[in-house]
């Protein structure tokens, strides 16, 4: 691009932006709240969410109790949502549903309260507090609006969120298994293999329809065998029997598993201690 043309375009953009800012500042200082509100809606429609938010944060207070009280609060939540400030958006949607449980935008606000939290949920390795909150929000939406317009999406979100929690439990169980006989983290005298078994068993119980059930079962089987291997003599036979039973149970439940050979190898090793 020729330098002269570039300078002209850059100058034009600066002038336009400056004009927009001057217009916004003028509107922001006005006392005509109806005009300010219409301008905020115009900014929102044009995707200028930060400008809309700045105006609406004032307007929701000014318009409270009036004709546009509900709409302004819902619009502020949506502006925050599209600006990707999901935590703040969820706060406004929740405030709307509390203030106007039968309001015009009650169903949408309830749905977006969950959707905002959903968008803000972290990857499975991190703390899942927001995931639990998102599940609660979507469940509340379905309880309040069982025939709601977004019920299908809410169900899909719930499945995705539960899968994230299951994945978190799998990562926890795998961590315990990989720590093995390391006792530095077992301040209460526990055992990493025991912790792996308990975590995996609880996950299978809490999420019976998860696609990760087999992976949890593999960890239980391996942990029980490793626990037997590392046991003191007084507990070896009992734990090898438990590991052997676990292996047979695994083969019955997952006869075509890729871990079948591992289970069979463990059984043969266990029999050296369990045979009469």
PDB file of C-alpha atoms in Angstrom:
ATOM      1  CA  UNK A   1       0.000   0.000   0.000  1.00  0.00           C
ATOM      2  CA  UNK A   2       1.489   3.424  -0.968  1.00  0.00           C
ATOM      3  CA  UNK A   3       2.484   5.455   2.074  1.00  0.00           C
ATOM      4  CA  UNK A   4       0.232   8.380   1.084  1.00  0.00           C
ATOM      5  CA  UNK A   5      -2.837   6.148   0.871  1.00  0.00           C
ATOM      6  CA  UNK A   6      -1.985   4.515   4.204  1.00  0.00           C
ATOM      7  CA  UNK A   7      -1.717   7.924   5.908  1.00  0.00           C
ATOM      8  CA  UNK A   8      -5.090   8.998   4.480  1.00  0.00           C
ATOM      9  CA  UNK A   9      -6.815   5.825   5.717  1.00  0.00           C
ATOM     10  CA  UNK A  10      -5.208   6.073   9.151  1.00  0.00           C
ATOM     11  CA  UNK A  11      -6.201   9.725   9.470  1.00  0.00           C
ATOM     12  CA  UNK A  12      -9.786   8.912   8.437  1.00  0.00           C
ATOM     13  CA  UNK A  13     -10.024   6.192  11.088  1.00  0.00           C
ATOM     14  CA  UNK A  14      -8.712   8.531  13.771  1.00  0.00           C
ATOM     15  CA  UNK A  15     -11.263  11.178  12.808  1.00  0.00           C
ATOM     16  CA  UNK A  16     -14.114   8.645  12.816  1.00  0.00           C
ATOM     17  CA  UNK A  17     -13.093   7.214  16.184  1.00  0.00           C
ATOM     18  CA  UNK A  18     -12.688  10.666  17.624  1.00  0.00           C
ATOM     19  CA  UNK A  19     -16.134  11.589  16.369  1.00  0.00           C
ATOM     20  CA  UNK A  20     -17.639   8.473  17.910  1.00  0.00           C
ATOM     21  CA  UNK A  21     -16.004   9.195  21.247  1.00  0.00           C
ATOM     22  CA  UNK A  22     -17.201  12.792  21.183  1.00  0.00           C
ATOM     23  CA  UNK A  23     -20.730  11.603  20.458  1.00  0.00           C
ATOM     24  CA  UNK A  24     -20.579   9.030  23.250  1.00  0.00           C
ATOM     25  CA  UNK A  25     -19.258  11.572  25.768  1.00  0.00           C
ATOM     26  CA  UNK A  26     -22.023  14.009  24.864  1.00  0.00           C
ATOM     27  CA  UNK A  27     -24.718  11.353  25.294  1.00  0.00           C
ATOM     28  CA  UNK A  28     -23.178  10.095  28.527  1.00  0.00           C
ATOM     29  CA  UNK A  29     -23.488  13.563  30.089  1.00  0.00           C
ATOM     30  CA  UNK A  30     -27.105  14.098  29.033  1.00  0.00           C
ATOM     31  CA  UNK A  31     -29.950  14.152  31.562  1.00  0.00           C
ATOM     32  CA  UNK A  32     -32.448  12.867  29.003  1.00  0.00           C
ATOM     33  CA  UNK A  33     -32.541   9.241  30.174  1.00  0.00           C
ATOM     34  CA  UNK A  34     -34.841   8.093  27.367  1.00  0.00           C
ATOM     35  CA  UNK A  35     -32.371   9.371  24.768  1.00  0.00           C
ATOM     36  CA  UNK A  36     -29.428   7.816  26.622  1.00  0.00           C
ATOM     37  CA  UNK A  37     -31.262   4.492  26.736  1.00  0.00           C
ATOM     38  CA  UNK A  38     -32.034   4.534  23.018  1.00  0.00           C
ATOM     39  CA  UNK A  39     -28.389   5.319  22.328  1.00  0.00           C
ATOM     40  CA  UNK A  40     -27.290   2.422  24.570  1.00  0.00           C
ATOM     41  CA  UNK A  41     -29.563   0.096  22.606  1.00  0.00           C
ATOM     42  CA  UNK A  42     -28.118   1.418  19.361  1.00  0.00           C
ATOM     43  CA  UNK A  43     -24.578   0.714  20.594  1.00  0.00           C
ATOM     44  CA  UNK A  44     -25.625  -2.797  21.599  1.00  0.00           C
ATOM     45  CA  UNK A  45     -27.187  -3.436  18.192  1.00  0.00           C
ATOM     46  CA  UNK A  46     -23.959  -2.277  16.512  1.00  0.00           C
ATOM     47  CA  UNK A  47     -21.851  -4.592  18.668  1.00  0.00           C
ATOM     48  CA  UNK A  48     -20.322  -1.745  20.670  1.00  0.00           C
ATOM     49  CA  UNK A  49     -20.800  -3.651  23.898  1.00  0.00           C
ATOM     50  CA  UNK A  50     -18.396  -1.754  26.161  1.00  0.00           C
ATOM     51  CA  UNK A  51     -20.049   1.544  25.351  1.00  0.00           C
ATOM     52  CA  UNK A  52     -23.488   0.025  25.889  1.00  0.00           C
ATOM     53  CA  UNK A  53     -22.337  -1.422  29.222  1.00  0.00           C
ATOM     54  CA  UNK A  54     -21.026   1.937  30.425  1.00  0.00           C
ATOM     55  CA  UNK A  55     -24.410   3.579  29.766  1.00  0.00           C
ATOM     56  CA  UNK A  56     -26.539   0.688  30.965  1.00  0.00           C
ATOM     57  CA  UNK A  57     -24.730   0.418  34.287  1.00  0.00           C
ATOM     58  CA  UNK A  58     -26.055   3.898  35.072  1.00  0.00           C
ATOM     59  CA  UNK A  59     -29.412   3.397  33.416  1.00  0.00           C
ATOM     60  CA  UNK A  60     -30.446   0.250  35.306  1.00  0.00           C
ATOM     61  CA  UNK A  61     -30.386   2.346  38.475  1.00  0.00           C
ATOM     62  CA  UNK A  62     -32.129   5.343  36.938  1.00  0.00           C
ATOM     63  CA  UNK A  63     -34.786   3.259  35.158  1.00  0.00           C
ATOM     64  CA  UNK A  64     -35.524   0.993  38.126  1.00  0.00           C
ATOM     65  CA  UNK A  65     -39.264   0.701  38.699  1.00  0.00           C
ATOM     66  CA  UNK A  66     -40.056   2.235  35.332  1.00  0.00           C
ATOM     67  CA  UNK A  67     -41.198   0.971  31.950  1.00  0.00           C
ATOM     68  CA  UNK A  68     -37.733  -0.086  30.811  1.00  0.00           C
ATOM     69  CA  UNK A  69     -36.409  -1.515  34.094  1.00  0.00           C
ATOM     70  CA  UNK A  70     -36.657  -5.152  33.014  1.00  0.00           C
ATOM     71  CA  UNK A  71     -35.357  -4.633  29.507  1.00  0.00           C
ATOM     72  CA  UNK A  72     -32.388  -2.514  30.589  1.00  0.00           C
ATOM     73  CA  UNK A  73     -31.212  -5.098  33.140  1.00  0.00           C
ATOM     74  CA  UNK A  74     -31.561  -7.960  30.675  1.00  0.00           C
ATOM     75  CA  UNK A  75     -29.801  -5.940  27.974  1.00  0.00           C
ATOM     76  CA  UNK A  76     -26.928  -5.205  30.363  1.00  0.00           C
ATOM     77  CA  UNK A  77     -26.545  -8.922  31.046  1.00  0.00           C
ATOM     78  CA  UNK A  78     -26.477  -9.684  27.322  1.00  0.00           C
ATOM     79  CA  UNK A  79     -23.948  -6.911  26.672  1.00  0.00           C
ATOM     80  CA  UNK A  80     -21.660  -8.359  29.357  1.00  0.00           C
ATOM     81  CA  UNK A  81     -22.165 -11.813  27.865  1.00  0.00           C
ATOM     82  CA  UNK A  82     -21.155 -10.718  24.362  1.00  0.00           C
ATOM     83  CA  UNK A  83     -18.253  -8.752  25.832  1.00  0.00           C
ATOM     84  CA  UNK A  84     -17.178 -12.122  27.312  1.00  0.00           C
ATOM     85  CA  UNK A  85     -17.316 -10.973  30.923  1.00  0.00           C
ATOM     86  CA  UNK A  86     -19.217 -14.142  31.780  1.00  0.00           C
ATOM     87  CA  UNK A  87     -19.076 -13.841  35.549  1.00  0.00           C
ATOM     88  CA  UNK A  88     -20.605 -10.354  35.512  1.00  0.00           C
ATOM     89  CA  UNK A  89     -23.174 -11.443  32.926  1.00  0.00           C
ATOM     90  CA  UNK A  90     -24.256 -14.353  35.123  1.00  0.00           C
ATOM     91  CA  UNK A  91     -24.624 -11.965  38.057  1.00  0.00           C
ATOM     92  CA  UNK A  92     -26.980  -9.690  36.115  1.00  0.00           C
ATOM     93  CA  UNK A  93     -29.028 -12.580  34.725  1.00  0.00           C
ATOM     94  CA  UNK A  94     -29.375 -14.025  38.198  1.00  0.00           C
ATOM     95  CA  UNK A  95     -30.391 -10.614  39.522  1.00  0.00           C
ATOM     96  CA  UNK A  96     -33.017 -10.365  36.795  1.00  0.00           C
ATOM     97  CA  UNK A  97     -34.564 -13.753  37.595  1.00  0.00           C
ATOM     98  CA  UNK A  98     -34.637 -12.841  41.279  1.00  0.00           C
ATOM     99  CA  UNK A  99     -36.144  -9.395  40.707  1.00  0.00           C
ATOM    100  CA  UNK A 100     -38.553 -10.421  37.930  1.00  0.00           C
ATOM    101  CA  UNK A 101     -39.336 -14.152  38.280  1.00  0.00           C
ATOM    102  CA  UNK A 102     -42.304 -13.731  35.925  1.00  0.00           C
ATOM    103  CA  UNK A 103     -40.773 -11.015  33.806  1.00  0.00           C
ATOM    104  CA  UNK A 104     -40.790 -10.753  30.035  1.00  0.00           C
ATOM    105  CA  UNK A 105     -37.215 -12.035  29.803  1.00  0.00           C
ATOM    106  CA  UNK A 106     -37.349 -14.467  32.739  1.00  0.00           C
ATOM    107  CA  UNK A 107     -36.835 -17.615  30.666  1.00  0.00           C
ATOM    108  CA  UNK A 108     -34.002 -16.143  28.611  1.00  0.00           C
ATOM    109  CA  UNK A 109     -32.325 -14.731  31.712  1.00  0.00           C
ATOM    110  CA  UNK A 110     -32.517 -18.128  33.448  1.00  0.00           C
ATOM    111  CA  UNK A 111     -30.996 -19.849  30.427  1.00  0.00           C
ATOM    112  CA  UNK A 112     -28.221 -17.302  29.981  1.00  0.00           C
ATOM    113  CA  UNK A 113     -27.411 -17.455  33.684  1.00  0.00           C
ATOM    114  CA  UNK A 114     -26.367 -21.047  32.970  1.00  0.00           C
ATOM    115  CA  UNK A 115     -24.849 -20.282  29.574  1.00  0.00           C
ATOM    116  CA  UNK A 116     -22.670 -17.524  31.042  1.00  0.00           C
ATOM    117  CA  UNK A 117     -21.301 -19.884  33.667  1.00  0.00           C
ATOM    118  CA  UNK A 118     -20.863 -22.587  31.024  1.00  0.00           C
ATOM    119  CA  UNK A 119     -18.746 -20.285  28.868  1.00  0.00           C
ATOM    120  CA  UNK A 120     -16.599 -19.436  31.884  1.00  0.00           C
ATOM    121  CA  UNK A 121     -15.884 -23.010  32.987  1.00  0.00           C
ATOM    122  CA  UNK A 122     -12.205 -24.019  32.965  1.00  0.00           C
ATOM    123  CA  UNK A 123     -10.521 -27.108  31.541  1.00  0.00           C
ATOM    124  CA  UNK A 124     -10.924 -30.321  33.590  1.00  0.00           C
ATOM    125  CA  UNK A 125      -7.476 -30.070  35.223  1.00  0.00           C
ATOM    126  CA  UNK A 126      -8.494 -26.881  37.043  1.00  0.00           C
ATOM    127  CA  UNK A 127     -10.930 -26.248  39.880  1.00  0.00           C
ATOM    128  CA  UNK A 128     -14.484 -27.087  38.782  1.00  0.00           C
ATOM    129  CA  UNK A 129     -16.489 -24.831  41.097  1.00  0.00           C
ATOM    130  CA  UNK A 130     -17.846 -22.887  38.112  1.00  0.00           C
ATOM    131  CA  UNK A 131     -18.826 -26.134  36.422  1.00  0.00           C
ATOM    132  CA  UNK A 132     -20.894 -27.134  39.450  1.00  0.00           C
ATOM    133  CA  UNK A 133     -22.494 -23.674  39.457  1.00  0.00           C
ATOM    134  CA  UNK A 134     -23.308 -23.955  35.746  1.00  0.00           C
ATOM    135  CA  UNK A 135     -24.954 -27.340  36.299  1.00  0.00           C
ATOM    136  CA  UNK A 136     -27.071 -25.855  39.090  1.00  0.00           C
ATOM    137  CA  UNK A 137     -28.079 -22.917  36.871  1.00  0.00           C
ATOM    138  CA  UNK A 138     -29.141 -25.103  33.940  1.00  0.00           C
ATOM    139  CA  UNK A 139     -30.990 -27.455  36.270  1.00  0.00           C
ATOM    140  CA  UNK A 140     -32.843 -24.485  37.731  1.00  0.00           C
ATOM    141  CA  UNK A 141     -33.755 -23.361  34.207  1.00  0.00           C
ATOM    142  CA  UNK A 142     -35.193 -26.792  33.413  1.00  0.00           C
ATOM    143  CA  UNK A 143     -37.069 -26.903  36.720  1.00  0.00           C
ATOM    144  CA  UNK A 144     -38.629 -23.480  36.114  1.00  0.00           C
ATOM    145  CA  UNK A 145     -39.218 -23.922  32.375  1.00  0.00           C
ATOM    146  CA  UNK A 146     -39.540 -27.669  31.631  1.00  0.00           C
ATOM    147  CA  UNK A 147     -41.019 -26.850  28.212  1.00  0.00           C
ATOM    148  CA  UNK A 148     -38.748 -23.874  27.608  1.00  0.00           C
ATOM    149  CA  UNK A 149     -37.461 -22.865  24.206  1.00  0.00           C
ATOM    150  CA  UNK A 150     -33.868 -23.739  25.166  1.00  0.00           C
ATOM    151  CA  UNK A 151     -34.530 -27.001  27.025  1.00  0.00           C
ATOM    152  CA  UNK A 152     -32.697 -29.096  24.401  1.00  0.00           C
ATOM    153  CA  UNK A 153     -29.616 -26.877  24.600  1.00  0.00           C
ATOM    154  CA  UNK A 154     -29.777 -26.948  28.405  1.00  0.00           C
ATOM    155  CA  UNK A 155     -29.801 -30.763  28.404  1.00  0.00           C
ATOM    156  CA  UNK A 156     -26.829 -30.818  26.032  1.00  0.00           C
ATOM    157  CA  UNK A 157     -24.951 -28.390  28.242  1.00  0.00           C
ATOM    158  CA  UNK A 158     -25.652 -30.516  31.322  1.00  0.00           C
ATOM    159  CA  UNK A 159     -24.201 -33.579  29.592  1.00  0.00           C
ATOM    160  CA  UNK A 160     -21.076 -31.635  28.559  1.00  0.00           C
ATOM    161  CA  UNK A 161     -20.626 -30.212  32.066  1.00  0.00           C
ATOM    162  CA  UNK A 162     -21.024 -33.612  33.727  1.00  0.00           C
ATOM    163  CA  UNK A 163     -18.463 -35.060  31.315  1.00  0.00           C
ATOM    164  CA  UNK A 164     -16.067 -32.332  32.446  1.00  0.00           C
ATOM    165  CA  UNK A 165     -16.582 -33.339  36.078  1.00  0.00           C
ATOM    166  CA  UNK A 166     -16.040 -37.007  35.197  1.00  0.00           C
ATOM    167  CA  UNK A 167     -12.848 -36.113  33.353  1.00  0.00           C
ATOM    168  CA  UNK A 168     -11.676 -34.207  36.418  1.00  0.00           C
ATOM    169  CA  UNK A 169     -12.257 -37.303  38.571  1.00  0.00           C
ATOM    170  CA  UNK A 170     -10.393 -39.463  36.058  1.00  0.00           C
ATOM    171  CA  UNK A 171      -7.419 -37.099  36.152  1.00  0.00           C
ATOM    172  CA  UNK A 172      -7.483 -37.226  39.959  1.00  0.00           C
ATOM    173  CA  UNK A 173      -7.606 -41.023  39.972  1.00  0.00           C
ATOM    174  CA  UNK A 174      -4.769 -41.223  37.432  1.00  0.00           C
ATOM    175  CA  UNK A 175      -2.695 -38.853  39.544  1.00  0.00           C
ATOM    176  CA  UNK A 176      -3.117 -41.044  42.631  1.00  0.00           C
ATOM    177  CA  UNK A 177      -2.197 -44.126  40.622  1.00  0.00           C
ATOM    178  CA  UNK A 178       0.890 -42.488  39.136  1.00  0.00           C
ATOM    179  CA  UNK A 179       2.029 -41.341  42.599  1.00  0.00           C
ATOM    180  CA  UNK A 180       1.996 -45.004  43.568  1.00  0.00           C
ATOM    181  CA  UNK A 181       4.016 -45.738  46.676  1.00  0.00           C
ATOM    182  CA  UNK A 182       5.017 -42.101  47.164  1.00  0.00           C
ATOM    183  CA  UNK A 183       3.779 -41.155  50.642  1.00  0.00           C
ATOM    184  CA  UNK A 184       4.820 -37.514  50.733  1.00  0.00           C
ATOM    185  CA  UNK A 185       1.246 -36.389  50.013  1.00  0.00           C
ATOM    186  CA  UNK A 186      -0.395 -38.885  52.384  1.00  0.00           C
ATOM    187  CA  UNK A 187      -0.313 -36.774  55.540  1.00  0.00           C
ATOM    188  CA  UNK A 188      -3.063 -38.807  57.224  1.00  0.00           C
ATOM    189  CA  UNK A 189      -1.402 -42.147  56.740  1.00  0.00           C
ATOM    190  CA  UNK A 190      -3.349 -43.019  53.589  1.00  0.00           C
ATOM    191  CA  UNK A 191      -2.167 -44.722  50.455  1.00  0.00           C
ATOM    192  CA  UNK A 192      -2.208 -43.428  46.878  1.00  0.00           C
ATOM    193  CA  UNK A 193      -3.502 -46.722  45.482  1.00  0.00           C
ATOM    194  CA  UNK A 194      -6.325 -46.722  48.037  1.00  0.00           C
ATOM    195  CA  UNK A 195      -7.103 -43.117  47.088  1.00  0.00           C
ATOM    196  CA  UNK A 196      -7.177 -44.063  43.414  1.00  0.00           C
ATOM    197  CA  UNK A 197      -9.577 -46.947  44.111  1.00  0.00           C
ATOM    198  CA  UNK A 198     -11.947 -44.822  46.193  1.00  0.00           C
ATOM    199  CA  UNK A 199     -11.916 -41.954  43.667  1.00  0.00           C
ATOM    200  CA  UNK A 200     -12.604 -44.289  40.738  1.00  0.00           C
ATOM    201  CA  UNK A 201     -15.324 -46.237  42.562  1.00  0.00           C
ATOM    202  CA  UNK A 202     -17.093 -43.035  43.580  1.00  0.00           C
ATOM    203  CA  UNK A 203     -16.936 -41.740  40.008  1.00  0.00           C
ATOM    204  CA  UNK A 204     -18.519 -44.943  38.654  1.00  0.00           C
ATOM    205  CA  UNK A 205     -21.259 -44.630  41.260  1.00  0.00           C
ATOM    206  CA  UNK A 206     -21.861 -40.914  40.706  1.00  0.00           C
ATOM    207  CA  UNK A 207     -21.713 -41.064  36.891  1.00  0.00           C
ATOM    208  CA  UNK A 208     -23.118 -44.491  35.954  1.00  0.00           C
ATOM    209  CA  UNK A 209     -23.636 -43.611  32.278  1.00  0.00           C
ATOM    210  CA  UNK A 210     -20.220 -42.109  31.626  1.00  0.00           C
ATOM    211  CA  UNK A 211     -18.172 -43.352  28.674  1.00  0.00           C
ATOM    212  CA  UNK A 212     -15.144 -43.376  30.997  1.00  0.00           C
ATOM    213  CA  UNK A 213     -16.410 -46.225  33.190  1.00  0.00           C
ATOM    214  CA  UNK A 214     -13.975 -48.715  31.670  1.00  0.00           C
ATOM    215  CA  UNK A 215     -11.018 -46.407  32.289  1.00  0.00           C
ATOM    216  CA  UNK A 216     -12.025 -46.071  35.933  1.00  0.00           C
ATOM    217  CA  UNK A 217     -12.368 -49.870  36.166  1.00  0.00           C
ATOM    218  CA  UNK A 218      -8.879 -50.321  34.713  1.00  0.00           C
ATOM    219  CA  UNK A 219      -7.447 -48.004  37.363  1.00  0.00           C
ATOM    220  CA  UNK A 220      -9.239 -49.906  40.138  1.00  0.00           C
ATOM    221  CA  UNK A 221      -7.924 -53.226  38.851  1.00  0.00           C
ATOM    222  CA  UNK A 222      -4.362 -51.969  38.475  1.00  0.00           C
ATOM    223  CA  UNK A 223      -4.395 -50.207  41.836  1.00  0.00           C
ATOM    224  CA  UNK A 224      -5.596 -53.307  43.667  1.00  0.00           C
ATOM    225  CA  UNK A 225      -2.837 -55.361  42.089  1.00  0.00           C
ATOM    226  CA  UNK A 226      -0.161 -52.752  42.865  1.00  0.00           C
ATOM    227  CA  UNK A 227      -1.517 -52.485  46.398  1.00  0.00           C
ATOM    228  CA  UNK A 228      -1.135 -56.242  46.833  1.00  0.00           C
ATOM    229  CA  UNK A 229       2.407 -56.137  45.432  1.00  0.00           C
ATOM    230  CA  UNK A 230       3.482 -53.446  47.866  1.00  0.00           C
ATOM    231  CA  UNK A 231       1.732 -54.929  50.920  1.00  0.00           C
ATOM    232  CA  UNK A 232       3.384 -56.310  54.001  1.00  0.00           C
ATOM    233  CA  UNK A 233       3.376 -60.114  54.231  1.00  0.00           C
ATOM    234  CA  UNK A 234       0.440 -60.201  56.656  1.00  0.00           C
ATOM    235  CA  UNK A 235      -1.846 -58.535  54.094  1.00  0.00           C
ATOM    236  CA  UNK A 236      -0.498 -59.960  50.821  1.00  0.00           C
ATOM    237  CA  UNK A 237      -2.792 -62.981  50.450  1.00  0.00           C
ATOM    238  CA  UNK A 238      -5.950 -61.035  51.297  1.00  0.00           C
ATOM    239  CA  UNK A 239      -5.075 -58.261  48.869  1.00  0.00           C
ATOM    240  CA  UNK A 240      -4.037 -60.612  46.078  1.00  0.00           C
ATOM    241  CA  UNK A 241      -7.403 -62.333  46.428  1.00  0.00           C
ATOM    242  CA  UNK A 242      -9.151 -58.992  46.193  1.00  0.00           C
ATOM    243  CA  UNK A 243      -7.072 -58.079  43.115  1.00  0.00           C
ATOM    244  CA  UNK A 244      -7.803 -61.458  41.504  1.00  0.00           C
ATOM    245  CA  UNK A 245     -11.550 -61.039  42.052  1.00  0.00           C
ATOM    246  CA  UNK A 246     -11.345 -57.552  40.578  1.00  0.00           C
ATOM    247  CA  UNK A 247      -9.597 -58.886  37.477  1.00  0.00           C
ATOM    248  CA  UNK A 248     -12.241 -61.570  36.921  1.00  0.00           C
ATOM    249  CA  UNK A 249     -14.970 -58.980  37.404  1.00  0.00           C
ATOM    250  CA  UNK A 250     -13.281 -56.694  34.893  1.00  0.00           C
ATOM    251  CA  UNK A 251     -13.056 -59.480  32.289  1.00  0.00           C
ATOM    252  CA  UNK A 252     -16.721 -60.330  32.767  1.00  0.00           C
ATOM    253  CA  UNK A 253     -17.775 -56.717  32.325  1.00  0.00           C
ATOM    254  CA  UNK A 254     -15.354 -55.808  29.531  1.00  0.00           C
ATOM    255  CA  UNK A 255     -14.518 -59.051  27.686  1.00  0.00           C
ATOM    256  CA  UNK A 256     -13.247 -57.197  24.604  1.00  0.00           C
ATOM    257  CA  UNK A 257     -11.187 -54.612  26.465  1.00  0.00           C
ATOM    258  CA  UNK A 258      -7.720 -53.658  25.253  1.00  0.00           C
ATOM    259  CA  UNK A 259      -6.645 -54.321  28.854  1.00  0.00           C
ATOM    260  CA  UNK A 260      -7.731 -57.966  28.733  1.00  0.00           C
ATOM    261  CA  UNK A 261      -4.154 -59.273  28.565  1.00  0.00           C
ATOM    262  CA  UNK A 262      -3.210 -57.117  31.535  1.00  0.00           C
ATOM    263  CA  UNK A 263      -6.085 -58.591  33.554  1.00  0.00           C
ATOM    264  CA  UNK A 264      -5.081 -62.138  32.589  1.00  0.00           C
ATOM    265  CA  UNK A 265      -1.440 -61.447  33.502  1.00  0.00           C
ATOM    266  CA  UNK A 266      -2.510 -60.117  36.890  1.00  0.00           C
ATOM    267  CA  UNK A 267      -4.665 -63.197  37.515  1.00  0.00           C
ATOM    268  CA  UNK A 268      -1.732 -65.511  36.891  1.00  0.00           C
ATOM    269  CA  UNK A 269       0.445 -63.450  39.224  1.00  0.00           C
ATOM    270  CA  UNK A 270      -2.239 -63.450  41.912  1.00  0.00           C
ATOM    271  CA  UNK A 271      -2.698 -67.219  41.758  1.00  0.00           C
ATOM    272  CA  UNK A 272       0.873 -67.717  42.962  1.00  0.00           C
ATOM    273  CA  UNK A 273      -0.300 -66.343  46.284  1.00  0.00           C
ATOM    274  CA  UNK A 274      -3.986 -67.343  46.350  1.00  0.00           C
ATOM    275  CA  UNK A 275      -3.850 -70.987  45.286  1.00  0.00           C
ATOM    276  CA  UNK A 276      -4.371 -73.452  48.092  1.00  0.00           C
TER     277      UNK A 276
END
